[in-house]
Amino acid sequence: MSAGSENPIKSQAEDTLERSDAAKHLADELRSLDASEGSVVALLGPWGSGKTSFVNLVREHLAATSEVPILDFNPWMFSGAEQLVDSFFVEIAAQLRLKDGKLGKIADEIDKYGELLSPLSVIPFVGGWIDRLGKAGKSLKNFQDRRKQSVSIRRKELATELAKLEVSIVVVIDDIDRLATAEIRDIFKLVRLTASFPNVIYLLAFDRKRVEQALSESGIEGRNFLEKIVQLPVNLPAVPQRTLLRQLGSEVNGVLKEFGEIEPFDQDRWRDLLAEILLPLLHNVRDVKRYAASVRGTVRGLKGYIDLGDLLALEAVRVFLPDTFAAVEQAQVALTSPAPSSSDRDYTRERYKEVVQTVIESSGDDRGVVESLIRRVFPAAGRHIGSNTYSGEWSTTWLRARRVAHVDVLSLYLERVVNAGLAAFVDGERAYALLGNGDELDRFLHSISPERQEDVIAALEEWEGEYPAEAVLPGTVVLLNLLPVLPEREQHTLYTTDPRLSIVRVVLRLLRMLPSVEAVEQLVEGSWTNIRTIDSRAELVRMVGHREHEGHKLVSVEAASSYERRLGRDFIESSADDLLADRDIVHTFHVMSRLSDVMISELEVLSDPRIVRELLLHSCAETRSQSMGNRAVHKSPRLMWDSLVGFFGSDERLYAAIDAMKSALTTDEKLEKVLVLVDKYRTGWRPRDFGSDGNEA
């Protein structure tokens, strides 16, 4: 076969399987056969093993040393026993005339003999028969005259002419195994009918198992029937493993070169995948061609997202073990779930084990291949078949290596859609690569849609302990400056996790990469003015300080105290515009009340109606509750009223600030809802601690 195509080869120049010598031996055998009473040679090989290519090599060798007429009969062009017999003789006669004018008399005799045989199994004078004769330009009278002559006489005359030939005629009938069962039987009836003519050699190419099965369905023993017809069975030479491996390398490398260098690719692990999964499923060159064609489309869509070795192994399963592939699709969780920690009970073990066994049982005779697939590609499931046990810590390793052992990567391969988890990890990987370049990192993180930023930043935790020292300062500044713009969750309540935690967790891990207290203090000093908002600076001070349950004691006590004093001064000096840059001004005020001695109620900015508005909006949250046995979720808005009063120093000052804000600003729908709630609080109403019926406490 030619590279990149399943079409048969035409000459020795294309023979990559080194079969030319074997084809020459068969050509020599055909020339030397005693065909005085005809002969039938069968070239046997499974479907896809290259029989047609081998026949073409035989043709080339026959043509090189002799003038053996080689005639082809394509059974695919005809259907039904009657049409097959009639067409066979017409086709053979026509080809003989084209091959050599000297064979014209034999062609005439074949034509006449064929006409006698054709109607034996049909009723003369039926419309279709007359139409066919009419198309051939032969009158009904001529047909009747010829029909009166004895078939045996015509046969003897044809045999006499054939016996005069100095060389035998080779009639090739290929692709027999692709025919329907009834058509296969018809072909062999035709061969049996005509096989005894002198100097006629049939070269039949077929899959023995398929043909024997088709012949047996007619009530006869297929193998015995073949043995009575075929005088010389020739098995197609097996493709040596080294040749198949070379062909595989040529085809797959040719595909991969189209896409340049592909990463990730664990070449050491690939050797095991190749030997235990791919090679056992390849039996012939057609398998290699099918596989390479499949790989091309999959690599085009998934390169860079999945380890190339995993991708190549799973493609082999998809192409050659479709039942197993379907089972894998149904077993994603069982195949990718690591063992729970030793302190947790493994409630799913038996269920997952049963699912994994279903995958193995789907493989039929290829059980060993699928067991290797589980051990090599889905190691988390290996514990269910007596292999190693992997804990949950391995999930991060598999994800970073883009292995389908992680459920998000397997989902991508099966669904061709990058889910949110994997998309965040991929972008997190890019962010990690940019940590040392503050400007590039900032541009990249801002290019991500706001609703995905939190997940991407959280993905940076996967590189904990590997952050380069030079990335700590720029990474810390960029991430802390994202705090004001990181969007709130869609349904923010008093019990919703603050998305800012994703930034805080990564920054803390960055700071822990520094070797000493002095290094952290130097970072705080160097980053202070580059961190733009009070809230962001407060997070840094809180993290490195010594406040109980808040600080991680990354700097000295003296330095922590100085940072808090400096932060307090910055807070007092902040304009309303400065504070409005914070994402959650209520959070900022709460943090500053803990970290500094600043009297918030004395801040001049509290007279700014915009500050009052933001304090009201950010102090409003929503609680949710459910009654026992009831699926309905009750929602209840509430205000951080005590905090607001504390910020302003008294109820009266709070009321006055709210009234001034209402007079100074145009209210919108969101603020109107909050003001309705404010009015309830001003009357003394308070929500209950539990429930949502709106009654006073």
XYZ file of C-alpha atoms in Angstrom, residues 81-83 116-124:
12
model
C -26.132 -16.570 -10.639
C -27.597 -16.100 -14.131
C -26.090 -12.665 -14.739
C -25.261 -21.807 -24.345
C -24.721 -21.863 -20.592
C -26.385 -18.586 -19.724
C -30.024 -19.542 -20.284
C -29.817 -22.979 -18.656
C -31.147 -21.588 -15.380
C -33.670 -19.123 -16.861
C -36.740 -19.532 -19.007
C -36.161 -18.488 -22.630
